[in-house]
PDB file of C-alpha atoms in Angstrom:
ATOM      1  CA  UNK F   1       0.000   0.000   0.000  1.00  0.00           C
ATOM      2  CA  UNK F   2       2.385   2.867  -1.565  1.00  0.00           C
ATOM      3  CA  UNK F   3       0.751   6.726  -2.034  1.00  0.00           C
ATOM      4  CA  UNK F   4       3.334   8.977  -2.268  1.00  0.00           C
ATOM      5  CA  UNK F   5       1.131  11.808  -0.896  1.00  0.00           C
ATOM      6  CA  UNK F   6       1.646  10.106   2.661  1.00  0.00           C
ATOM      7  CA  UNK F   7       5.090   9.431   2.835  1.00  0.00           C
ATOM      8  CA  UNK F   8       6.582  12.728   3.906  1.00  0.00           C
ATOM      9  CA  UNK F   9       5.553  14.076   7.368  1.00  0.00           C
ATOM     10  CA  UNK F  10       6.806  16.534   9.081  1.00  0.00           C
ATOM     11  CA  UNK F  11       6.389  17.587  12.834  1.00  0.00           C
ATOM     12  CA  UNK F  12       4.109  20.774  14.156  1.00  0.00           C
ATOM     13  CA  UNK F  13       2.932  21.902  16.783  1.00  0.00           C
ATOM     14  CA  UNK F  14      -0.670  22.725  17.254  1.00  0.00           C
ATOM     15  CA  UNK F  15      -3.035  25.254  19.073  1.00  0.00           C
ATOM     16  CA  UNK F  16      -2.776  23.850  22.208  1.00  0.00           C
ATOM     17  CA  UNK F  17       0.472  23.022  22.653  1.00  0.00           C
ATOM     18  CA  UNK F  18      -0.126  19.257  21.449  1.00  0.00           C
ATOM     19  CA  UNK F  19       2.084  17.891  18.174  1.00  0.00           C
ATOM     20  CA  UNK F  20       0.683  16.727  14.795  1.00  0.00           C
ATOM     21  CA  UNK F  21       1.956  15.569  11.825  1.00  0.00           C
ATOM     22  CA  UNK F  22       1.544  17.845   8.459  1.00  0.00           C
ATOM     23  CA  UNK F  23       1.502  15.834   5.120  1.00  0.00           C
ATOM     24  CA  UNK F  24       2.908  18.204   2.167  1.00  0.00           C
ATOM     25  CA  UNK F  25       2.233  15.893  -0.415  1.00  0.00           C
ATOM     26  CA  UNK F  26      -1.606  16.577   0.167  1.00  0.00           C
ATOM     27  CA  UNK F  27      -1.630  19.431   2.189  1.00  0.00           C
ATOM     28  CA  UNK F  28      -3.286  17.847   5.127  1.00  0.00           C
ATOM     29  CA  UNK F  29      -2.688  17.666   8.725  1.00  0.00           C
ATOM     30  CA  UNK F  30      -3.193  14.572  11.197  1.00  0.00           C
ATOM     31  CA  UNK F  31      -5.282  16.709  13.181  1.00  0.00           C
ATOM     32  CA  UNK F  32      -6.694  20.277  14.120  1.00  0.00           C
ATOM     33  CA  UNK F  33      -4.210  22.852  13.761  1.00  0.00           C
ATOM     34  CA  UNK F  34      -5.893  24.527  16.313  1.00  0.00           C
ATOM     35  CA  UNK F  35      -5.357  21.676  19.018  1.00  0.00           C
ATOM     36  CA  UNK F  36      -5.144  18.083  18.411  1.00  0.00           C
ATOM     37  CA  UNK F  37      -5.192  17.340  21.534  1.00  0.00           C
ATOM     38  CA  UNK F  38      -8.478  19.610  22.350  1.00  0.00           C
ATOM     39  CA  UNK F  39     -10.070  17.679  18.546  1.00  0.00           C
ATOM     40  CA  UNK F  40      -9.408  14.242  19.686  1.00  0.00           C
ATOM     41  CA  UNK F  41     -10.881  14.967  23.276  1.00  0.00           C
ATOM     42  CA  UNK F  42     -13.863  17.011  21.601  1.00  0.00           C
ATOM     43  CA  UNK F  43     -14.761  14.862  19.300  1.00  0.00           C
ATOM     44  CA  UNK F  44     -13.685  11.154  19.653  1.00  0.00           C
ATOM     45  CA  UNK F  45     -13.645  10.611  23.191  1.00  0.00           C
ATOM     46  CA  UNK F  46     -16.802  13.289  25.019  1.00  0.00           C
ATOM     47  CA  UNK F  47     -19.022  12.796  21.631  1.00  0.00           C
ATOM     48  CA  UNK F  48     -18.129   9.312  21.188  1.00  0.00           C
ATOM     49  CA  UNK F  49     -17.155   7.368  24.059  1.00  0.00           C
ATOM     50  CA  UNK F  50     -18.570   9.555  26.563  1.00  0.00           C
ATOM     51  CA  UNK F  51     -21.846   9.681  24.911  1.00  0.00           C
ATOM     52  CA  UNK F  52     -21.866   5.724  24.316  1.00  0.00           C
ATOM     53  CA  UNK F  53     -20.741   4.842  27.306  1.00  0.00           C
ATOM     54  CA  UNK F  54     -22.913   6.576  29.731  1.00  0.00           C
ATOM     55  CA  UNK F  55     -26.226   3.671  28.017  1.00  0.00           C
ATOM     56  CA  UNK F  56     -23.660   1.339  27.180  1.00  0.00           C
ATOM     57  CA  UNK F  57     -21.624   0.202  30.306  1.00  0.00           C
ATOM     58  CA  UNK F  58     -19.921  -3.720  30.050  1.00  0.00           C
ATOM     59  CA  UNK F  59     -17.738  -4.641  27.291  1.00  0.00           C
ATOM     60  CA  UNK F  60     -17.474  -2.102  24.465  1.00  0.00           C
ATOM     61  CA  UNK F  61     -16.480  -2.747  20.936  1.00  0.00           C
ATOM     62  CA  UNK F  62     -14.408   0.300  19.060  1.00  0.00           C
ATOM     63  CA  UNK F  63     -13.409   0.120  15.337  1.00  0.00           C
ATOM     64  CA  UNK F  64     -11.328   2.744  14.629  1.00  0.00           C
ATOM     65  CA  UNK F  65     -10.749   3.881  10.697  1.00  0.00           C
ATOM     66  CA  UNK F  66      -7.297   5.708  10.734  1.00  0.00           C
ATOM     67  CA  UNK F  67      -4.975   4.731  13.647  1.00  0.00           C
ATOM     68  CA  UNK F  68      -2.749   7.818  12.472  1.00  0.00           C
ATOM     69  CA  UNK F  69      -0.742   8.747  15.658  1.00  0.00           C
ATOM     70  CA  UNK F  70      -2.832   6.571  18.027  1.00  0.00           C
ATOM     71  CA  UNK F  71      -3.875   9.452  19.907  1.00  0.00           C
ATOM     72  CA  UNK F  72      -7.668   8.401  20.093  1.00  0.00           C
ATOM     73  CA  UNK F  73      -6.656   5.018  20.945  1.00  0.00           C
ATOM     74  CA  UNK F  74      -4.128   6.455  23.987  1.00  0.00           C
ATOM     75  CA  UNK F  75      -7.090   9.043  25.090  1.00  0.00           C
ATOM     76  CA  UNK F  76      -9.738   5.823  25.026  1.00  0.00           C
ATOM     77  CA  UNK F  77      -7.377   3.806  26.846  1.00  0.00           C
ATOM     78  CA  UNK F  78      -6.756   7.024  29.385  1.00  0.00           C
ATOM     79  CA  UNK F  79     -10.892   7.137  30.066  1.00  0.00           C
ATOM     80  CA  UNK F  80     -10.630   3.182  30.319  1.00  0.00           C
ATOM     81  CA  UNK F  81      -8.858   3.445  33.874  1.00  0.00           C
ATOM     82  CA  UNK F  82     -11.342   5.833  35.001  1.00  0.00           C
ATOM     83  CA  UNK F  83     -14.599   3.923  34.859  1.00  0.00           C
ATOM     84  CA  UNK F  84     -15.912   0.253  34.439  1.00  0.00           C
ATOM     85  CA  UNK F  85     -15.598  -0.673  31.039  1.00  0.00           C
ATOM     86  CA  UNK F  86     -13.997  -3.456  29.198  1.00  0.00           C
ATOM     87  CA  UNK F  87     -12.438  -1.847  25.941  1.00  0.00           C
ATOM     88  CA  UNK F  88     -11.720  -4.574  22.729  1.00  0.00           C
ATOM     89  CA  UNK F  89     -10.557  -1.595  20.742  1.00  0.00           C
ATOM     90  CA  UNK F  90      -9.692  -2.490  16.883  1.00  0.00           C
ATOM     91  CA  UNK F  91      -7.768  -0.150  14.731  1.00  0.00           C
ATOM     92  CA  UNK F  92      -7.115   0.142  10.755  1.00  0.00           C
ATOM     93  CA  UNK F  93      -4.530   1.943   8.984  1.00  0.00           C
ATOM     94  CA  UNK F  94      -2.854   1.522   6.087  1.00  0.00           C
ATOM     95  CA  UNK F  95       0.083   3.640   6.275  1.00  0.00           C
ATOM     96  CA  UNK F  96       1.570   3.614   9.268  1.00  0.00           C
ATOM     97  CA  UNK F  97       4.121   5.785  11.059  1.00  0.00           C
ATOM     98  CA  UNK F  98       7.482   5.277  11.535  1.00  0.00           C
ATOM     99  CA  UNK F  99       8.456   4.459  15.499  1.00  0.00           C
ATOM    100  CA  UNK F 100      11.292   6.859  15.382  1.00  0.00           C
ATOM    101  CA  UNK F 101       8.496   9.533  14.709  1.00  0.00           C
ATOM    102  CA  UNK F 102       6.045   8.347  16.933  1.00  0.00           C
ATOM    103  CA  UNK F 103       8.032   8.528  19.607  1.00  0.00           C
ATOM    104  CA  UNK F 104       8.640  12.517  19.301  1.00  0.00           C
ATOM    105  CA  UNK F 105       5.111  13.151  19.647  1.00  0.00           C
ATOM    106  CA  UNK F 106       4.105  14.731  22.926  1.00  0.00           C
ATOM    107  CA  UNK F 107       0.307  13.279  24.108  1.00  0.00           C
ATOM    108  CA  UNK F 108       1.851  11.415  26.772  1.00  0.00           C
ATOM    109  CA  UNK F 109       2.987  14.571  28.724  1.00  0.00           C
ATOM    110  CA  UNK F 110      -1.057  15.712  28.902  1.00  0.00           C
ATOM    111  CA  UNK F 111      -2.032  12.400  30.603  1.00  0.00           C
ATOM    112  CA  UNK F 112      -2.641  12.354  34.241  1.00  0.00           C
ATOM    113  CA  UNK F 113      -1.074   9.331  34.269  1.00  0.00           C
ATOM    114  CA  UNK F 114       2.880   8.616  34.279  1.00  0.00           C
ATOM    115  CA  UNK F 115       2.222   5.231  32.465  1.00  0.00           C
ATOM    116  CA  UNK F 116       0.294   6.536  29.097  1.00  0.00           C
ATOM    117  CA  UNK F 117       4.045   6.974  27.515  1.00  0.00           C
ATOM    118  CA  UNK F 118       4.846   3.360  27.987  1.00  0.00           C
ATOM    119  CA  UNK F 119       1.401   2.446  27.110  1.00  0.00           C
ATOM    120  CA  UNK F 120       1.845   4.693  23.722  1.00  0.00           C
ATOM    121  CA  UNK F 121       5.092   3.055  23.086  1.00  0.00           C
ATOM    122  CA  UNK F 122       3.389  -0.018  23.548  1.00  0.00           C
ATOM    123  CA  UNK F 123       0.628   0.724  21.110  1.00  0.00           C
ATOM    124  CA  UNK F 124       3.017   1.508  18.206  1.00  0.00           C
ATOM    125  CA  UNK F 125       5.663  -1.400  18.609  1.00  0.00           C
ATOM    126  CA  UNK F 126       3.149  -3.690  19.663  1.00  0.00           C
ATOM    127  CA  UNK F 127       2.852  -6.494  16.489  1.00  0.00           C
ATOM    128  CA  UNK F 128       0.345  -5.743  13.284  1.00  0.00           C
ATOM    129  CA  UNK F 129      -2.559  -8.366  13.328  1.00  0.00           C
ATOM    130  CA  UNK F 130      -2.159  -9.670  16.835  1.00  0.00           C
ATOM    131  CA  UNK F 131      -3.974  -8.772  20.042  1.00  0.00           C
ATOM    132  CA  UNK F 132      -2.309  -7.197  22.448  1.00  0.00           C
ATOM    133  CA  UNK F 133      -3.710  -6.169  26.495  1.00  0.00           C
ATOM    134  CA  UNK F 134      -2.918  -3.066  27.423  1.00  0.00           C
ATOM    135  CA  UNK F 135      -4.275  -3.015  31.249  1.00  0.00           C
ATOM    136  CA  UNK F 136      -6.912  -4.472  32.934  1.00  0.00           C
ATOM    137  CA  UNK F 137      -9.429  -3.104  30.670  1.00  0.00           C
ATOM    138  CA  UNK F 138      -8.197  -1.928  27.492  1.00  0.00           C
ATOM    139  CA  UNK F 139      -6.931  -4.284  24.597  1.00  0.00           C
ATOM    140  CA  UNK F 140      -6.078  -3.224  21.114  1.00  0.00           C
ATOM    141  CA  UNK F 141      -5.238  -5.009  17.807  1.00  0.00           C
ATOM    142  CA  UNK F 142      -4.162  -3.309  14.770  1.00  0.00           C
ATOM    143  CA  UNK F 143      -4.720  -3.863  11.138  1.00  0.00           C
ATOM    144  CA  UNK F 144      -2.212  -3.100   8.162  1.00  0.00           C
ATOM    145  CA  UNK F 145      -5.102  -2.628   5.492  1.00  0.00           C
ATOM    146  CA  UNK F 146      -7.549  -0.490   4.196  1.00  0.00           C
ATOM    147  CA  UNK F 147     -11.263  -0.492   5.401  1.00  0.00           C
ATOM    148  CA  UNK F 148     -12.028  -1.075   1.917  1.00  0.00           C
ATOM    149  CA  UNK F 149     -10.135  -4.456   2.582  1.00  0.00           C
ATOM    150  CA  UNK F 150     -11.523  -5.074   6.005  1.00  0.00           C
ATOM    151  CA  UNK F 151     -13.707  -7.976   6.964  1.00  0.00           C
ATOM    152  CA  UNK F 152     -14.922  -7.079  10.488  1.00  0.00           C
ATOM    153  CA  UNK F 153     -15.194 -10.351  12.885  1.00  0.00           C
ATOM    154  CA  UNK F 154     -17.142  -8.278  15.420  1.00  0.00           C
ATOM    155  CA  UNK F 155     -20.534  -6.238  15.620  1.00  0.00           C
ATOM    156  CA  UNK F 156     -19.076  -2.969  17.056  1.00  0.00           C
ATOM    157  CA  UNK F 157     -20.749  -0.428  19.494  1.00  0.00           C
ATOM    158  CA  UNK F 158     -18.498   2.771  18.352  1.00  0.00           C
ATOM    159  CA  UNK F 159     -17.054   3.799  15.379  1.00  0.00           C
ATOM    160  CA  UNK F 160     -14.105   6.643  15.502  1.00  0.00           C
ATOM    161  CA  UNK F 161     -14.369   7.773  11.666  1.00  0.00           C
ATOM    162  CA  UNK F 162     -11.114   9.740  11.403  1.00  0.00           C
ATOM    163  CA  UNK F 163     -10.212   9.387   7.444  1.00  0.00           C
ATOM    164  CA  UNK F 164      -7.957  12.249   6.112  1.00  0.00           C
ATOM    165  CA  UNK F 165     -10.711  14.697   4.852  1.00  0.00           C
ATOM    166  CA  UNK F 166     -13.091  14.297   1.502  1.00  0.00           C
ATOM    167  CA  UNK F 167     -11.074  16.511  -0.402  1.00  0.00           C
ATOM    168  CA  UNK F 168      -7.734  13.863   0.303  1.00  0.00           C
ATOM    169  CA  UNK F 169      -9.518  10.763   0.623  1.00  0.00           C
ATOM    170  CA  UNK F 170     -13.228  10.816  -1.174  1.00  0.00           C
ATOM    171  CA  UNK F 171     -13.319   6.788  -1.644  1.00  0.00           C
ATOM    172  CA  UNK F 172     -13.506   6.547   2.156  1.00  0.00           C
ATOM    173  CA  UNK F 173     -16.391   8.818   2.581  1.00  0.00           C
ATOM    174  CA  UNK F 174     -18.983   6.763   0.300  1.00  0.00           C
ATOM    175  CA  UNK F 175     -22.391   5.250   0.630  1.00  0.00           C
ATOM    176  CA  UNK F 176     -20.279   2.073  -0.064  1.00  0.00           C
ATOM    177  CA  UNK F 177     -18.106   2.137   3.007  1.00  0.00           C
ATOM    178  CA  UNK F 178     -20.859   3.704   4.992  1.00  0.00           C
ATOM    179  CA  UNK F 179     -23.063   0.683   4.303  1.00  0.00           C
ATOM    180  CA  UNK F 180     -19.663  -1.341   5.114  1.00  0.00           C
ATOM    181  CA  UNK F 181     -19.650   0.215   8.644  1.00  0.00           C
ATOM    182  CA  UNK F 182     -22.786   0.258   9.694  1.00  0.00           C
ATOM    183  CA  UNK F 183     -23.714  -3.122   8.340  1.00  0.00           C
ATOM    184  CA  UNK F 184     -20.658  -4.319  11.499  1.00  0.00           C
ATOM    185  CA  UNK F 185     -22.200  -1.894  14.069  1.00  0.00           C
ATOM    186  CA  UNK F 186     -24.686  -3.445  16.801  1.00  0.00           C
ATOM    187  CA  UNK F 187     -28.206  -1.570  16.752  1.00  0.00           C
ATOM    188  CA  UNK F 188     -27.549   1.568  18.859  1.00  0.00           C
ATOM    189  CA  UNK F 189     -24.356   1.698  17.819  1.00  0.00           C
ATOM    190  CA  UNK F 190     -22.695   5.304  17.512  1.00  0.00           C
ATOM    191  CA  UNK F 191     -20.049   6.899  14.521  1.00  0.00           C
ATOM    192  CA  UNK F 192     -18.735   9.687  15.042  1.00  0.00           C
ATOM    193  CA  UNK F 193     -16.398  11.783  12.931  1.00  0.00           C
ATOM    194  CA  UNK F 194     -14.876  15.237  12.673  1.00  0.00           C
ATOM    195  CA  UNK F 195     -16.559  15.992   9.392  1.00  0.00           C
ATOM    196  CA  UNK F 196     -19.990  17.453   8.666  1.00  0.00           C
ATOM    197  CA  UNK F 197     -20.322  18.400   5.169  1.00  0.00           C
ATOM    198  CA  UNK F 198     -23.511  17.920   3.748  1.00  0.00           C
ATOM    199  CA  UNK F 199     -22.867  14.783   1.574  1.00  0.00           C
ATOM    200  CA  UNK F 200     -21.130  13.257   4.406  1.00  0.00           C
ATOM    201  CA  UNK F 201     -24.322  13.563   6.174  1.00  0.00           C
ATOM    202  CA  UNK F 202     -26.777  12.651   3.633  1.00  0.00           C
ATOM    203  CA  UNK F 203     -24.463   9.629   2.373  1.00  0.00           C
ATOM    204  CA  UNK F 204     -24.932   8.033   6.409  1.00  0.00           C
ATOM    205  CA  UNK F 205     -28.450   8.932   6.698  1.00  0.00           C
ATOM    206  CA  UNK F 206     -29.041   6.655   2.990  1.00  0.00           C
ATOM    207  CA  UNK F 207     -27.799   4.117   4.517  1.00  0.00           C
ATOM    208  CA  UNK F 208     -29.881   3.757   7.864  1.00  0.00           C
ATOM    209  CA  UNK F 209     -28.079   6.286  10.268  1.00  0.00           C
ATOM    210  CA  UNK F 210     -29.788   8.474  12.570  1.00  0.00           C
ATOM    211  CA  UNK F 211     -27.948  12.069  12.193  1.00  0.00           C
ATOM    212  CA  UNK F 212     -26.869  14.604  15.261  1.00  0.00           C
ATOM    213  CA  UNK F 213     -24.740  17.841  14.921  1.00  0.00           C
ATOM    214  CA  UNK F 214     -22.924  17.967  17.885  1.00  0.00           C
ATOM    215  CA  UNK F 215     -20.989  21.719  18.382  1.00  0.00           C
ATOM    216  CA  UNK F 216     -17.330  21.289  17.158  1.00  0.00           C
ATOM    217  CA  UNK F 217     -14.146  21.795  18.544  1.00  0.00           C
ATOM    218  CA  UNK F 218     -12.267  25.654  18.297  1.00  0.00           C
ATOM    219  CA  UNK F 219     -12.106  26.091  14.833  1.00  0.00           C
ATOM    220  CA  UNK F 220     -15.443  23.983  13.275  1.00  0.00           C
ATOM    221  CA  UNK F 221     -18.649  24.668  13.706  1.00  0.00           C
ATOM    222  CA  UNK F 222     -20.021  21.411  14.708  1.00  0.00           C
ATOM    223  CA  UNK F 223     -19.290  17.620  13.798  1.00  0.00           C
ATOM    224  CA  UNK F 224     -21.253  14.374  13.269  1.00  0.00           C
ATOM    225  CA  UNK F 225     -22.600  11.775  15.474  1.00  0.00           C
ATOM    226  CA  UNK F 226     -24.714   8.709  13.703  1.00  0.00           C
ATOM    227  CA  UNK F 227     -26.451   6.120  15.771  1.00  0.00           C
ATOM    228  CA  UNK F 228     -27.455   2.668  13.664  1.00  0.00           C
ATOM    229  CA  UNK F 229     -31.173   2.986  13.840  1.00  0.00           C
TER     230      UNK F 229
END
């Protein structure tokens, strides 16, 4: 899986203090250049796993489309240690990062926790395509391969959408994969995603998803939440 557009990354620092990558070949960034940090907390974890977790409780299934720098994956497992739930978190990326990289990125230093940076380690050395437990409640296995590729083995409770943007990536954001995702996703089940553009919305709601416009992070006017009806 070669695209030259992702092979060059390069190391900023965002509106909160908190690193992302930039890609130059595409003009995209990992994350909000206002905050990637404040995004991944905004979005992801208090619209998503907040929100599904509060009816949810037990064991909770996450699929995750664009592992990236693992940040929503180190903030899920961060909220993991500070409630009751079981976590089988499952991740998909097709181009992944270097270590040497991933090690110069800073989320580790916002944790209240002094084990998140061996735990981040962890999640980026760990082995593609086998299991690994990170904690009492939090395991994670990652996938070399695109979603179009994917054949999920679960039915999942939460889906963390977090594609590069239409513009970069339009194949991801199609009826087709939609009906892909939500097809694997347990009635009630939640997606959420940065994105809210108005074929983004009307492509999920074709294909049975319930539609909320949560308010956004600094710099977006709101996002998307979509609950399998």
């Amino acid at each position: 899986m070669n695209d030259p557009r992702f092979v060059d990354r390069e190391l900023v620092v965002t509106g909160d203090g908190s690193h992302s990558l930039y890609l130059p070949g595409c003009d995209e960034h990992y994350h909000s250049v206002h905050g990637a940090l404040r995004e991944s907390l905004h979005v992801f974890i208090r619209h998503g796993y907040d929100h599904l977790i509060a009816a949810a409780g037990g064991r909770v299934r996450i699929l995750e489309v664009g592992f990236g720098t693992g940040l929503n994956a180190l903030l899920t497992w961060e909220r993991t240690n500070q409630g009751s739930a079981d976590v089988e978190y499952t991740a998909v990326e097709p181009f992944p990062l270097a270590v040497e990289l991933v090690l110069r990125l800073n989320y580790a230093d916002s944790l209240a926790t002094p084990l998140g940076g061996g735990v981040f380690a962890a999640m980026h050395g760990c082995a593609w395509g086998t299991g690994v437990r990170l904690g009492d409640r939090f395991s994670l296995v990652k996938l070399q391969t695109r979603i179009e590729d994917f054949s999920p083995g679960d039915d999942y409770d939460l889906v963390y959408f977090d594609a590069f943007s239409p513009p970069v990536q339009p194949e991801l954001w199609t009826l087709e994969i939609f009906d892909k995702l939500q097809r694997c996703m347990r009635r009630g089940g939640v997606l959420v995603t940065y994105c809210a553009k108005g074929a983004v919305k009307r492509n999920l709601r074709a294909v049975g998803f319930a539609i909320e416009n949560p308010p956004g992070p600094p710099g977006k006017r709101e996002i998307t939440r979509a609950t399998k009806r």
